[in-house]
PDB file of C-alpha atoms in Angstrom:
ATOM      1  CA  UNK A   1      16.972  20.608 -63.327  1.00  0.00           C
ATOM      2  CA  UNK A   2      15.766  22.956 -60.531  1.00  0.00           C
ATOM      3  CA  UNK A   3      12.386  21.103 -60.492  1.00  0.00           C
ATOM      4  CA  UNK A   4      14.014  17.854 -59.706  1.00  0.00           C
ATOM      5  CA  UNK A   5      16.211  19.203 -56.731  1.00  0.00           C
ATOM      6  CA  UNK A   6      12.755  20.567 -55.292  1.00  0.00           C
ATOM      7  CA  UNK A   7      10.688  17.373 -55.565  1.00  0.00           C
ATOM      8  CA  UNK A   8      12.531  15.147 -52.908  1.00  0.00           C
ATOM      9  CA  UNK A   9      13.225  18.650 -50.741  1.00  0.00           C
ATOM     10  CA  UNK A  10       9.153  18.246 -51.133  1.00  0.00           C
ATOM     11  CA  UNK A  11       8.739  14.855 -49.659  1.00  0.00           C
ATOM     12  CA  UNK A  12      10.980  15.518 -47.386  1.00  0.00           C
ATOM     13  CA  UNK A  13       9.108  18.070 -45.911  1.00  0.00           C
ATOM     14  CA  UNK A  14       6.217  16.030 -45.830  1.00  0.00           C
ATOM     15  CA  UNK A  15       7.393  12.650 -44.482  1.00  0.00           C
ATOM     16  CA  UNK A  16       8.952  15.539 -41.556  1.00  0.00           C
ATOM     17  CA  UNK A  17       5.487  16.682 -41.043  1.00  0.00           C
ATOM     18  CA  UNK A  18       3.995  13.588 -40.700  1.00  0.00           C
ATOM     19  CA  UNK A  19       6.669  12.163 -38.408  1.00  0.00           C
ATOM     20  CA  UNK A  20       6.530  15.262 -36.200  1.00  0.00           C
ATOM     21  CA  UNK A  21       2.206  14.883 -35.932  1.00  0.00           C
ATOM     22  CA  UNK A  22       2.423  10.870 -35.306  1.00  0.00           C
ATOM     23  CA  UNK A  23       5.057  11.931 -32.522  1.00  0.00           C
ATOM     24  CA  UNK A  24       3.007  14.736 -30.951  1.00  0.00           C
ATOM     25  CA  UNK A  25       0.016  13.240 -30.879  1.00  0.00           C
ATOM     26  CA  UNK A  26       0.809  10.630 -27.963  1.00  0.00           C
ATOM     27  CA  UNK A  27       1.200  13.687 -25.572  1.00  0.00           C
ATOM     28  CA  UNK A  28      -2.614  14.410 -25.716  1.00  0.00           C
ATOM     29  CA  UNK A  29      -3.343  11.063 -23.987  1.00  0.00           C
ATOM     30  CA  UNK A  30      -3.625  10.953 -20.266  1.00  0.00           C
ATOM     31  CA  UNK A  31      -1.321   8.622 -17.947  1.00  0.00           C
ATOM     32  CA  UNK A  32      -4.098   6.296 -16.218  1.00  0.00           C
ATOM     33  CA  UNK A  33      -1.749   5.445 -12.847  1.00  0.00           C
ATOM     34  CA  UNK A  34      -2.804   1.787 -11.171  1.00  0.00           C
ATOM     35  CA  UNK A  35      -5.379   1.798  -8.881  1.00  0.00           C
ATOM     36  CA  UNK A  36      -6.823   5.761 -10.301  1.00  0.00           C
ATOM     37  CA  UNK A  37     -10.241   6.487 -10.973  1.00  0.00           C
ATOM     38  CA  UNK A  38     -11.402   8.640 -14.103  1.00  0.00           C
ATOM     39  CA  UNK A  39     -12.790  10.686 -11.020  1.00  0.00           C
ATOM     40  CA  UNK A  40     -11.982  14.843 -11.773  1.00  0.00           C
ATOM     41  CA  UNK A  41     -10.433  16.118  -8.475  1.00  0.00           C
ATOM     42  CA  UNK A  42     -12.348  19.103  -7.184  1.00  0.00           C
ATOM     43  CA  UNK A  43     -11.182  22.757  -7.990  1.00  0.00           C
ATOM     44  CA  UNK A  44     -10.552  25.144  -4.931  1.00  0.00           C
ATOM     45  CA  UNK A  45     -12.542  28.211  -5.621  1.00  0.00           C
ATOM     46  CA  UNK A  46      -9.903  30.272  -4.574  1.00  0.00           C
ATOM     47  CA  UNK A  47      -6.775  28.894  -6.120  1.00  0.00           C
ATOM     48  CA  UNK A  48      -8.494  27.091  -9.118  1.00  0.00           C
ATOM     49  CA  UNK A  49      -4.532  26.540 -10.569  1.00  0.00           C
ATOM     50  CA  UNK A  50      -4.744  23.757  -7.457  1.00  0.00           C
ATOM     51  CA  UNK A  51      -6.188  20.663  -7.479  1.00  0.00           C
ATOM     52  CA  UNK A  52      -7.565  19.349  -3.886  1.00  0.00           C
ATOM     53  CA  UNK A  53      -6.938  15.348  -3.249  1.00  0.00           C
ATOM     54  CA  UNK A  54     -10.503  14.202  -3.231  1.00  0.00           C
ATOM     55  CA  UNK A  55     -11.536  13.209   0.409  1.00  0.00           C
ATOM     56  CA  UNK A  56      -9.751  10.241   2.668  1.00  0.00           C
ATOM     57  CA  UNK A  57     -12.547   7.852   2.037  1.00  0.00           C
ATOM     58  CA  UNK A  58     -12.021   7.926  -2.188  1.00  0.00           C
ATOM     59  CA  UNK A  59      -8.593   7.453  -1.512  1.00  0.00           C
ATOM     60  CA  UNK A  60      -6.173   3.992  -1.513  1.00  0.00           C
ATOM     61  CA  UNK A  61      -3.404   5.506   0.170  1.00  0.00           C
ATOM     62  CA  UNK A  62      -5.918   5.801   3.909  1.00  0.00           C
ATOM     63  CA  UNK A  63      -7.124   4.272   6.819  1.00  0.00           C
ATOM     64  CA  UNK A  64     -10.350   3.383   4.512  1.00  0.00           C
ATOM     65  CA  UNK A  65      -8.555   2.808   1.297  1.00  0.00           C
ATOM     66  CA  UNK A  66      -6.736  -0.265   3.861  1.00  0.00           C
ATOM     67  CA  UNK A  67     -10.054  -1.206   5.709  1.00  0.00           C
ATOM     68  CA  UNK A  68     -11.390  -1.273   2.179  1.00  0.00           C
ATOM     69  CA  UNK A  69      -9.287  -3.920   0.926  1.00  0.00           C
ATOM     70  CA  UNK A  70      -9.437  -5.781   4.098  1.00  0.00           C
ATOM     71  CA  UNK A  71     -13.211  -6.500   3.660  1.00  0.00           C
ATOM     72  CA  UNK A  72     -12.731  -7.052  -0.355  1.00  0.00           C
ATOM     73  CA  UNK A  73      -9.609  -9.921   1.257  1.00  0.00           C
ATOM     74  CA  UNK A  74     -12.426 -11.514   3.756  1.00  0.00           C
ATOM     75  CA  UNK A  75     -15.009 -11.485   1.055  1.00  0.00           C
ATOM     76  CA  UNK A  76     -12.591 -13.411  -1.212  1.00  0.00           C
ATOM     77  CA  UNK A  77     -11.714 -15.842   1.658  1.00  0.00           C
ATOM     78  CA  UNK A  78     -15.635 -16.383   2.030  1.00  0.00           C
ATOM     79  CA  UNK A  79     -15.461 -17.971  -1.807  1.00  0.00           C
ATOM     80  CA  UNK A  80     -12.669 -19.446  -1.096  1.00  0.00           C
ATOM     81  CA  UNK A  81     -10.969 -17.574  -3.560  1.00  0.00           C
ATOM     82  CA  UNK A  82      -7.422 -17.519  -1.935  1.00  0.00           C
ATOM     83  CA  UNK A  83      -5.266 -16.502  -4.444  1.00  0.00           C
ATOM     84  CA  UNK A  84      -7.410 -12.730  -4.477  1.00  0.00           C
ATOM     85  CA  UNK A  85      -7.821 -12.863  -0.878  1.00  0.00           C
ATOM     86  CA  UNK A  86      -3.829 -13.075  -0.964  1.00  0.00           C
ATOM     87  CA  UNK A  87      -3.488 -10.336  -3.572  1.00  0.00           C
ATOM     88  CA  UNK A  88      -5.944  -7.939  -1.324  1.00  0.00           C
ATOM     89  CA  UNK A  89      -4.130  -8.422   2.085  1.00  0.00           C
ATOM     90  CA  UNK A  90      -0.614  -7.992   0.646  1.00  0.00           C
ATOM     91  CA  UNK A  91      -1.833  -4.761  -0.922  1.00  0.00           C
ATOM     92  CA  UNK A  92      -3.202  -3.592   2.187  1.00  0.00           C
ATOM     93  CA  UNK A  93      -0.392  -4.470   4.568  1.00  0.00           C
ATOM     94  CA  UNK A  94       1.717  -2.220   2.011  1.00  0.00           C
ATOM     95  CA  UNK A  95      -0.774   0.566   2.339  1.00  0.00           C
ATOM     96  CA  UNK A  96      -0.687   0.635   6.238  1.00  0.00           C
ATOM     97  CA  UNK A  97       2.797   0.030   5.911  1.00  0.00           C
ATOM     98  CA  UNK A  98       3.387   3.075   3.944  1.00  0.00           C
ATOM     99  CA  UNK A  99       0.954   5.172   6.313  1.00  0.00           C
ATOM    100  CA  UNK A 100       2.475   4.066   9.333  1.00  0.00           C
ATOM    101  CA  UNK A 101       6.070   5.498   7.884  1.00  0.00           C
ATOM    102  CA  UNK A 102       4.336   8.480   7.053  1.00  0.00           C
ATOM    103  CA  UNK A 103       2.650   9.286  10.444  1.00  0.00           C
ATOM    104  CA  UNK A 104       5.813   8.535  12.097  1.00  0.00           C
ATOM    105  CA  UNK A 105       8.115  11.123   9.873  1.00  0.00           C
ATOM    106  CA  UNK A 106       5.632  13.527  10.617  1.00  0.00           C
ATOM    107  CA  UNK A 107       5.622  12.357  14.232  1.00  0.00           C
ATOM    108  CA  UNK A 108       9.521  13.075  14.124  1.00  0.00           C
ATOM    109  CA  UNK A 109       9.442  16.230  12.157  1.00  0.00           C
ATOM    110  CA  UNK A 110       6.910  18.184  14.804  1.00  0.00           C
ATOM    111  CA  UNK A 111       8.556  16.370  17.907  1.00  0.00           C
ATOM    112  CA  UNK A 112       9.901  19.565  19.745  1.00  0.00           C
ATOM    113  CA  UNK A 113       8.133  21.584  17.909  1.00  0.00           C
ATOM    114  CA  UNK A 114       4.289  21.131  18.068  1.00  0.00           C
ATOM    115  CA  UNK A 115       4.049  17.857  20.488  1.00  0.00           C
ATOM    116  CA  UNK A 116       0.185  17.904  20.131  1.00  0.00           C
ATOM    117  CA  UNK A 117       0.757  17.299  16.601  1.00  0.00           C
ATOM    118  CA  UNK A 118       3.884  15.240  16.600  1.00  0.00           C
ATOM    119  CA  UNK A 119       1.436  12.797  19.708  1.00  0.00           C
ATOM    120  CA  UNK A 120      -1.467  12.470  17.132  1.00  0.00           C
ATOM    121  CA  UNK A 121       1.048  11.128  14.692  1.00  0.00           C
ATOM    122  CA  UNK A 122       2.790   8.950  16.898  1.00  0.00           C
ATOM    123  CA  UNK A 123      -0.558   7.486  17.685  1.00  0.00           C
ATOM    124  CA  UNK A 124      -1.969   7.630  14.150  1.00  0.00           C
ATOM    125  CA  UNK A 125       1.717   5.548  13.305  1.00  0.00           C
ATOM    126  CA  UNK A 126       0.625   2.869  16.114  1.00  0.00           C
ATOM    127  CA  UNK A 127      -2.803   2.422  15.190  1.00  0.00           C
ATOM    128  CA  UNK A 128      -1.850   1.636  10.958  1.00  0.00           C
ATOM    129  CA  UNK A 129       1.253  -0.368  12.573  1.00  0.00           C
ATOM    130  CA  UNK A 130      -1.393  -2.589  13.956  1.00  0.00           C
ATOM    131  CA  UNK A 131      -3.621  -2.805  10.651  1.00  0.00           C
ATOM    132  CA  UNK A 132      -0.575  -3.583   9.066  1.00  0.00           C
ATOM    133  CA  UNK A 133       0.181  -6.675  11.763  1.00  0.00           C
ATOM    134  CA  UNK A 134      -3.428  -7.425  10.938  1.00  0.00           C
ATOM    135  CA  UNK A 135      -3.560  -7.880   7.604  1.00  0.00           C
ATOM    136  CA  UNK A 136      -0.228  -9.540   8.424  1.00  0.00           C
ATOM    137  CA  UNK A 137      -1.616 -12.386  10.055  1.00  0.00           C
ATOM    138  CA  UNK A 138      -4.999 -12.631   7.619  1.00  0.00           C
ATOM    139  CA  UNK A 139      -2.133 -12.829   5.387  1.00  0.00           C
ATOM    140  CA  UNK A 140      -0.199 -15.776   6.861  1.00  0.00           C
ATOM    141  CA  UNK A 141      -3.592 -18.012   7.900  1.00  0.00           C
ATOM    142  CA  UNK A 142      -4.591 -17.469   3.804  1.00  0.00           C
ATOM    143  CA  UNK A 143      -1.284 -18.882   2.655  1.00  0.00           C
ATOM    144  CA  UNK A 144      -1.934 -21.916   5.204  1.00  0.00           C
ATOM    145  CA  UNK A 145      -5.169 -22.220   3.692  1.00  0.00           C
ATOM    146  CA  UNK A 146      -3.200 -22.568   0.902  1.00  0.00           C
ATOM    147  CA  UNK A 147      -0.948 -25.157   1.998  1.00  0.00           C
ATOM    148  CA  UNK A 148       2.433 -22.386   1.487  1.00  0.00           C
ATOM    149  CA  UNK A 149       3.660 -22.967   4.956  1.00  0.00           C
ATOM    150  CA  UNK A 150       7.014 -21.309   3.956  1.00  0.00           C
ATOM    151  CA  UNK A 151       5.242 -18.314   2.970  1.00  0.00           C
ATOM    152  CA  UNK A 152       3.166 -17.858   6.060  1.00  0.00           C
ATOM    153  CA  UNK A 153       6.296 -18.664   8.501  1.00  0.00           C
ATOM    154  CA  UNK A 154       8.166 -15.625   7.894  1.00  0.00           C
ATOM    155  CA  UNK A 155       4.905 -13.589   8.089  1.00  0.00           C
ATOM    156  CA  UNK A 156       4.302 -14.980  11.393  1.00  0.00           C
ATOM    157  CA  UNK A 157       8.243 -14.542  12.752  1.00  0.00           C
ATOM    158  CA  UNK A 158       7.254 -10.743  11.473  1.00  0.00           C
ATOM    159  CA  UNK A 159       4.496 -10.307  13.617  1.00  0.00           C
ATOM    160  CA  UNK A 160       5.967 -11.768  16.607  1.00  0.00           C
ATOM    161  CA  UNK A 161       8.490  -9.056  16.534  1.00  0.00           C
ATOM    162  CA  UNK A 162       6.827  -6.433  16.058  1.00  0.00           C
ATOM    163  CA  UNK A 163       4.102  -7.303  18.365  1.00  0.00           C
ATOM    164  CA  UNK A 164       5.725  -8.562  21.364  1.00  0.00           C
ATOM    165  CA  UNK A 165       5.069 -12.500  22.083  1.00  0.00           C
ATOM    166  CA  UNK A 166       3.248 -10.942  25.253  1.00  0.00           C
ATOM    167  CA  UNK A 167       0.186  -9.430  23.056  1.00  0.00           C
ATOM    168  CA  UNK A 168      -2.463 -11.399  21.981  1.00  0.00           C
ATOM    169  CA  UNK A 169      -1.947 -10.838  18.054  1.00  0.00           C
ATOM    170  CA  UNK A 170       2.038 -11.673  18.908  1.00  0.00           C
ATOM    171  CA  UNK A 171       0.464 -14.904  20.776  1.00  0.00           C
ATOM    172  CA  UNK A 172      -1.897 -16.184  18.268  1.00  0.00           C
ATOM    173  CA  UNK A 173       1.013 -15.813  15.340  1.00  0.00           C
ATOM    174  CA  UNK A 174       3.220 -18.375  17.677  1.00  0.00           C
ATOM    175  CA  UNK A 175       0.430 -20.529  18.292  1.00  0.00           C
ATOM    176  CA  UNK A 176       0.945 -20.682  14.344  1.00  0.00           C
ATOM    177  CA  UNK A 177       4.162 -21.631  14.437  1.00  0.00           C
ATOM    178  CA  UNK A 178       3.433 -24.197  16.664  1.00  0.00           C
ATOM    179  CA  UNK A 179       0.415 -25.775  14.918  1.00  0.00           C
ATOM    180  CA  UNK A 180       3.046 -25.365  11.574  1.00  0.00           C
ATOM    181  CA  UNK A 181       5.526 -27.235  13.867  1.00  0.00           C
ATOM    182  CA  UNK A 182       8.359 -24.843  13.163  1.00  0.00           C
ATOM    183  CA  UNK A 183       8.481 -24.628  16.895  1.00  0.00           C
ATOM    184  CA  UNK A 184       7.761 -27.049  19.368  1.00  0.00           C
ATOM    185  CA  UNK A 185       8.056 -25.706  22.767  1.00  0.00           C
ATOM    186  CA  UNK A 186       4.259 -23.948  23.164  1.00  0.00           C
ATOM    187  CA  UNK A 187       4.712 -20.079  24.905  1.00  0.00           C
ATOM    188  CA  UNK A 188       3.732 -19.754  28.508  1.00  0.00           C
ATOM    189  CA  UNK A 189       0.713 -18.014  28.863  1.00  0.00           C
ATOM    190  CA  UNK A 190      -0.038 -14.397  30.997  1.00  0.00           C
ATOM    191  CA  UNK A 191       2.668 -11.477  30.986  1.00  0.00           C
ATOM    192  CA  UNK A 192       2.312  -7.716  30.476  1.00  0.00           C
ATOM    193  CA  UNK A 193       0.831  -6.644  27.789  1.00  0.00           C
ATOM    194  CA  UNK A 194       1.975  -2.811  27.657  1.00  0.00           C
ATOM    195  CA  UNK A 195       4.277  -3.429  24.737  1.00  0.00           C
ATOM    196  CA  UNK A 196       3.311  -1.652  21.371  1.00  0.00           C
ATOM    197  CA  UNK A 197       3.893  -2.625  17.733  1.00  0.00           C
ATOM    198  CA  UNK A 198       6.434  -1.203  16.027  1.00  0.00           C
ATOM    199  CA  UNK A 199       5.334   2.017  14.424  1.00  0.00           C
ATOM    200  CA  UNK A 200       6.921   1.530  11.183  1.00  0.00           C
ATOM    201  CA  UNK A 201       8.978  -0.998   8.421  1.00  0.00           C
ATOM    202  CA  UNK A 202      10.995   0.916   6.675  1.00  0.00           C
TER     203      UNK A 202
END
C-alpha cells in the first residue's frame, strides 16, 4: 500500500521539477529594446559594476541619432519611398522633441544656480526645438507628396506657432497653407525676425 501512496508523490515531484526549469529558463534570455544594438557598452576601469552609455554619435536618443534619421528620411524621399520617408521624420521629430524637453529641464533645474550651465541648455533646447520644426515641415511636404493634406495641415498650423509667422521656416509652412488653400489671404512679407521657437512640446 505504501508503494502506491509514493508513486504519484513521485510524479508529482517530477512534473514540479519540470514546470519550475521550463519557467526559469525564460529569465536567461536578454530583453532586445527597439531600436538597440547587440553592441556591449564599455566598462569603466574604475567602477567596472557601471556601465558607460556608449558615445553620442552610437546613440538614437542625440543630436546625431536625429540628423541620422533625417538623412535616412531624404534618402527615402529620393526613391520616392514616402511611406519610410514618413516613418523616419516622425521618429526624428519625437527624438528632438524629447531632447529639447530634456535640455530645457536641465535649463530650469541649474537656472540660479550655475547660469553657464543652465545658458548652454537653454540654447542646446532652442537649437533641437528647431530640428524638431524641421523635420516638422519635411514631415508635412512628404504627406503632400502623398496627397494627405489633412495630415500635413495640422503639422504646418504647428510650426507656425512655434516659429513665429515672422521667421522664414514659420513663413514657408503658411505659404503651405496657402498653396493647400486652407487659407486664402497670402502673409505680408518683411517683419522682425528675433522671435525663437519654442524650446519644448511637452
Amino acid at each position: 500500500m505504501k508503494f502506491f501512496l509514493h508513486v504519484p508523490l513521485i510524479r508529482l515531484t517530477s512534473l514540479a521539477g519540470v514546470l519550475a526549469f521550463c519557467l526559469l529558463s525564460p529569465v536567461a534570455a536578454q530583453v532586445q529594446l527597439p531600436g538597440s544594438s547587440n553592441q556591449v557598452q564599455p566598462i569603466d576601469p574604475n567602477d567596472p559594476n557601471t556601465l558607460r552609455p556608449t558615445g553620442q554619435n552610437n546613440s538614437l536618443l542625440s543630436i546625431d541619432g536625429g540628423k541620422r534619421l533625417m538623412t535616412e528620411a531624404s534618402n527615402a524621399v529620393s526613391s520616392q519611398n514616402y511611406d519610410t520617408a514618413a516613418k523616419k521624420l516622425q521618429e526624428a521629430r519625437i527624438v528632438f522633441n524629447q531632447l529639447s524637453n530634456f535640455y530645457q529641464d536641465l535649463n530650469s533645474s541649474f537656472s540660479g544656480i550655475d547660469n553657464r550651465v543652465a545658458d548652454t541648455q537653454r540654447k542646446k533646447a532652442l537649437e533641437t526645438a528647431q530640428m524638431r520644426d524641421e523635420a516638422t515641415y519635411q514631415l508635412a511636404l512628404v504627406h503632400r507628396a502623398q496627397n494627405k493634406p489633412e495630415l500635413a495641415v495640422p503639422l504646418l498650423i504647428q510650426i507656425i506657432k512655434s516659429q513665429n509667422p515672422t521667421r522664414d521656416l514659420g513663413k514657408k509652412a503658411y505659404q503651405q497653407l496657402l498653396e493647400l488653400g486652407f487659407v486664402d489671404t497670402p502673409a505680408r512679407g518683411g517683419g522682425a525676425t528675433s522671435s525663437t521657437p519654442s524650446p519644448a512640446k511637452k
